[in-house]
CSV table of C-alpha atoms in Angstrom, one decimal:
chain,number,residue,atom,x,y,z
A,1,GLU,CA,268.5,12.5,88.5
A,2,THR,CA,271.7,14.7,89.6
A,3,GLY,CA,270.2,15.8,92.9
A,4,VAL,CA,270.0,19.4,91.7
A,5,THR,CA,266.6,20.8,90.2
A,6,GLN,CA,266.6,24.1,88.3
A,7,THR,CA,263.5,25.2,87.0
A,8,PRO,CA,262.2,26.3,84.1
A,9,ARG,CA,264.1,23.9,81.6
A,10,HIS,CA,263.2,26.8,78.4
A,11,LEU,CA,262.5,30.4,78.9
A,12,VAL,CA,261.8,32.9,76.4
A,13,MET,CA,261.8,36.4,77.7
A,14,GLY,CA,261.8,40.2,76.3
A,15,MET,CA,263.8,42.7,77.1
A,16,THR,CA,261.5,44.6,79.3
A,17,ASN,CA,260.4,41.4,81.3
A,18,LYS,CA,261.3,40.4,84.4
A,19,LYS,CA,261.6,36.4,85.7
A,20,SER,CA,263.6,34.2,87.9
A,21,LEU,CA,265.3,31.2,87.8
A,22,LYS,CA,264.9,28.7,90.4
A,23,CYS,CA,267.6,25.7,91.8
A,24,GLU,CA,267.1,23.2,94.6
A,25,GLN,CA,269.4,20.6,95.7
A,26,HIS,CA,268.6,17.8,98.5
A,27,LEU,CA,272.3,16.9,99.0
A,28,GLY,CA,272.7,18.5,102.4
A,29,HIS,CA,275.2,20.9,100.2
A,30,ASN,CA,275.9,24.1,101.9
A,31,ALA,CA,277.8,25.8,98.9
A,32,MET,CA,275.7,27.3,95.7
A,33,TYR,CA,276.7,28.5,92.3
A,34,TRP,CA,275.2,30.3,89.0
A,35,TYR,CA,277.4,29.7,86.2
A,36,LYS,CA,276.6,31.3,82.5
A,37,GLN,CA,277.6,28.8,79.3
A,38,SER,CA,276.8,30.7,76.2
A,39,ALA,CA,277.5,29.3,72.6
A,40,LYS,CA,281.1,28.2,71.8
A,41,LYS,CA,282.3,29.6,75.3
A,42,PRO,CA,283.3,27.8,78.9
A,43,LEU,CA,281.3,27.9,81.5
A,44,GLU,CA,281.7,31.2,83.4
A,45,LEU,CA,281.3,31.4,87.3
A,46,MET,CA,278.7,34.2,88.3
A,47,PHE,CA,277.7,33.8,91.9
A,48,VAL,CA,279.0,31.8,94.9
A,49,TYR,CA,276.8,31.5,98.0
A,50,ASN,CA,278.0,29.6,101.2
A,51,PHE,CA,275.7,29.1,104.1
A,52,LYS,CA,273.9,31.7,102.5
A,53,GLU,CA,276.5,34.7,102.1
A,54,GLN,CA,277.4,35.8,98.7
A,55,THR,CA,281.0,34.9,98.5
A,56,GLU,CA,281.8,35.5,94.8
A,57,ASN,CA,280.4,37.9,92.5
A,58,ASN,CA,282.2,37.8,89.0
A,59,SER,CA,281.6,41.4,87.7
A,60,VAL,CA,278.2,40.2,86.9
A,61,PRO,CA,275.9,42.9,85.6
A,62,SER,CA,273.3,44.5,88.0
A,63,ARG,CA,270.2,43.0,85.7
A,64,PHE,CA,271.2,39.5,87.4
A,65,SER,CA,270.5,39.5,90.8
A,66,PRO,CA,271.1,36.7,93.3
A,67,GLU,CA,269.2,35.4,96.1
A,68,CYS,CA,269.8,32.4,98.4
A,69,PRO,CA,266.9,32.2,101.0
A,70,ASN,CA,268.7,28.7,102.8
A,71,SER,CA,271.6,26.6,101.8
A,72,SER,CA,268.8,24.4,99.4
A,73,HIS,CA,267.6,27.2,97.4
A,74,LEU,CA,269.0,29.7,95.1
A,75,PHE,CA,267.5,31.9,92.7
A,76,LEU,CA,268.6,34.5,89.8
A,77,HIS,CA,266.1,37.2,89.3
A,78,LEU,CA,266.7,38.8,85.9
A,79,HIS,CA,265.2,41.9,84.6
A,80,THR,CA,265.7,44.1,81.5
A,81,LEU,CA,268.1,41.8,79.8
A,82,GLN,CA,269.9,42.1,76.5
A,83,PRO,CA,269.6,39.6,73.8
A,84,GLU,CA,273.5,38.7,74.8
A,85,ASP,CA,272.5,37.6,77.7
A,86,SER,CA,270.7,34.6,76.0
A,87,ALA,CA,272.6,31.3,76.9
A,88,LEU,CA,272.2,28.0,79.5
A,89,TYR,CA,272.2,29.0,83.2
A,90,LEU,CA,273.9,26.1,85.2
A,91,CYS,CA,273.4,26.2,88.7
A,92,ALA,CA,275.7,23.6,91.0
A,93,SER,CA,276.4,22.7,94.6
A,94,SER,CA,278.8,21.4,96.9
A,95,GLN,CA,280.4,21.0,100.8
A,96,GLU,CA,281.5,24.4,101.5
A,97,GLY,CA,285.6,25.3,101.3
A,98,ASP,CA,286.3,22.0,100.6
A,99,SER,CA,287.9,21.2,97.2
A,100,ASN,CA,287.7,17.6,97.7
A,101,SER,CA,284.2,17.8,97.2
A,102,PRO,CA,283.0,17.8,93.3
A,103,LEU,CA,280.2,20.1,92.0
A,104,HIS,CA,276.9,18.5,91.5
A,105,PHE,CA,275.2,20.4,88.7
A,106,GLY,CA,271.3,20.8,87.6
A,107,ASN,CA,270.6,20.6,83.9
A,108,GLY,CA,270.4,24.2,83.3
A,109,THR,CA,267.7,26.7,82.5
A,110,ARG,CA,267.9,27.5,78.6
A,111,LEU,CA,267.0,31.5,78.3
A,112,THR,CA,266.2,32.9,75.2
A,113,VAL,CA,266.2,37.0,75.3
A,114,THR,CA,264.3,38.6,72.5
B,1,ASP,CA,297.4,30.6,84.8
B,2,ALA,CA,294.9,28.3,86.5
B,3,LYS,CA,294.1,26.7,83.0
B,4,THR,CA,294.5,23.1,81.9
B,5,THR,CA,295.3,22.1,78.3
B,6,GLN,CA,293.5,19.2,76.2
B,7,PRO,CA,292.7,18.5,72.8
B,8,PRO,CA,290.0,19.8,71.3
B,9,SER,CA,288.6,16.4,69.9
B,10,MET,CA,289.2,12.7,69.8
B,11,ASP,CA,287.5,9.8,68.0
B,12,CYS,CA,287.4,6.5,70.1
B,13,ALA,CA,285.7,2.9,68.5
B,14,GLU,CA,283.1,1.6,70.6
B,15,GLY,CA,284.4,-1.1,73.0
B,16,ARG,CA,287.8,0.0,73.3
B,17,ALA,CA,289.5,2.1,75.8
B,18,ALA,CA,289.2,5.9,75.7
B,19,ASN,CA,292.1,7.6,76.7
B,20,LEU,CA,291.9,11.5,77.3
B,21,PRO,CA,294.9,13.7,77.9
B,22,CYS,CA,295.2,16.9,79.9
B,23,ASN,CA,298.1,18.9,80.9
B,24,HIS,CA,298.0,20.9,84.1
B,25,SER,CA,301.7,22.1,84.2
B,26,THR,CA,301.5,25.0,87.0
B,27,ILE,CA,299.2,22.9,89.1
B,28,SER,CA,299.8,23.9,93.0
B,29,GLY,CA,300.2,21.4,95.8
B,30,ASN,CA,296.9,21.6,97.1
B,31,GLU,CA,295.1,21.9,93.9
B,32,TYR,CA,293.0,19.0,92.6
B,33,VAL,CA,292.2,17.3,89.3
B,34,TYR,CA,288.4,17.0,88.6
B,35,TRP,CA,287.1,15.4,85.6
B,36,TYR,CA,283.7,16.6,84.2
B,37,ARG,CA,281.5,15.6,81.2
B,38,GLN,CA,278.6,17.4,79.4
B,39,ILE,CA,276.6,15.9,77.4
B,40,HIS,CA,274.3,17.9,74.9
B,41,SER,CA,271.7,20.2,76.4
B,42,GLN,CA,272.7,18.4,79.9
B,43,GLY,CA,274.7,19.9,83.0
B,44,PRO,CA,278.2,19.1,83.2
B,45,GLN,CA,278.4,15.4,85.3
B,46,TYR,CA,281.1,14.5,87.7
B,47,ILE,CA,283.7,11.9,86.7
B,48,ILE,CA,286.4,11.6,89.1
B,49,HIS,CA,289.0,13.7,91.1
B,50,GLY,CA,292.2,12.9,92.5
B,51,LEU,CA,295.4,14.8,94.2
B,52,LYS,CA,298.6,12.6,93.7
B,53,ASN,CA,297.4,8.9,93.7
B,54,ASN,CA,295.8,7.2,90.9
B,55,GLU,CA,292.0,6.7,91.1
B,56,THR,CA,288.9,4.1,89.7
B,57,ASN,CA,285.8,4.4,90.0
B,58,GLU,CA,282.6,2.8,88.4
B,59,MET,CA,283.0,5.4,85.4
B,60,ALA,CA,286.5,5.6,85.0
B,61,SER,CA,290.2,5.8,85.9
B,62,LEU,CA,292.3,8.9,86.6
B,63,ILE,CA,295.7,8.4,86.2
B,64,ILE,CA,298.2,11.3,87.4
B,65,THR,CA,302.0,11.5,86.9
B,66,GLU,CA,304.5,11.6,89.4
B,67,ASP,CA,305.1,15.3,89.0
B,68,ARG,CA,301.3,16.1,88.8
B,69,LYS,CA,301.9,17.8,85.5
B,70,SER,CA,299.8,15.9,83.4
B,71,SER,CA,296.6,13.1,83.9
B,72,THR,CA,294.7,10.9,81.7
B,73,LEU,CA,291.3,9.9,82.0
B,74,ILE,CA,290.5,6.4,80.8
B,75,LEU,CA,287.0,5.1,79.8
B,76,PRO,CA,287.7,1.7,79.8
B,77,HIS,CA,285.4,0.2,77.5
B,78,ALA,CA,283.9,3.3,75.6
B,79,THR,CA,280.0,3.4,74.6
B,80,LEU,CA,277.8,5.3,72.4
B,81,ARG,CA,276.7,7.2,75.1
B,82,ASP,CA,280.0,8.4,76.2
B,83,THR,CA,280.0,10.9,73.3
B,84,ALA,CA,280.1,14.3,75.1
B,85,VAL,CA,282.8,17.5,76.1
B,86,TYR,CA,285.1,16.2,78.8
B,87,TYR,CA,286.6,19.1,81.1
B,88,CYS,CA,289.7,18.6,82.8
B,89,ILE,CA,289.6,21.2,86.0
B,90,ARG,CA,292.2,22.4,88.7
B,91,HIS,CA,290.2,22.7,91.7
B,92,SER,CA,291.2,24.8,94.8
B,93,ASN,CA,288.0,26.0,96.9
B,94,TYR,CA,285.9,27.9,94.6
B,95,GLN,CA,288.6,28.6,92.1
B,96,LEU,CA,287.4,26.4,88.8
B,97,ILE,CA,288.9,27.6,85.5
B,98,TRP,CA,286.6,25.8,82.9
B,99,GLY,CA,288.3,25.6,79.3
B,100,ALA,CA,286.7,24.4,76.4
B,101,GLY,CA,287.3,20.3,76.6
B,102,THR,CA,287.8,17.5,74.7
B,103,LYS,CA,284.9,16.9,72.3
B,104,LEU,CA,285.3,12.7,72.8
B,105,ILE,CA,283.0,11.0,70.0
B,106,ILE,CA,282.5,7.3,70.0
B,107,LYS,CA,282.2,5.6,66.7
B,108,PRO,CA,280.5,2.2,66.3
């Protein structure tokens, strides 16, 4: 148990579907992150939310749409994805702006786009 | 360049100390060195971090050279469950650059 819960663990979707990934943290953190991990590639930061405000968007295509309704919940809305978007999507949380605070990761959602 | 350099893979015998090196020769004064590990099909797990001084916790020890250009993660008594990919990361605010890490295989 990491304190960061992601659902679903596995998701298969077609290119025309719309789905959402959910992340919840119970650690009292105020920064939340979405990362993408493709096969044979390092983790790539997608989005950062800090006190519910988006502070980083690393040139992510608009077919990925994040939402952070409060500091404990983070969503990633998906629509019209491509097969190359198949990857492990990881959520993490930490204390905002504190580089002396480690990231806590969930176990990810394994996404397959068919 | 915010990257670190790690060997792609290492083996260690079960029960022995595993020493994982990391080079971060361009690290700046306010950047922490963090170590995470990722076991297959799970999210990365935080292990330990430090700024200048050596650190120890229940999982591992972190030795940072005086010039801060390199560090070593030490797992004192490796078990089969320590088989994972180990990442050495420089951390300053939100800027974490993840490399390929070191795949550590613990052998019985």
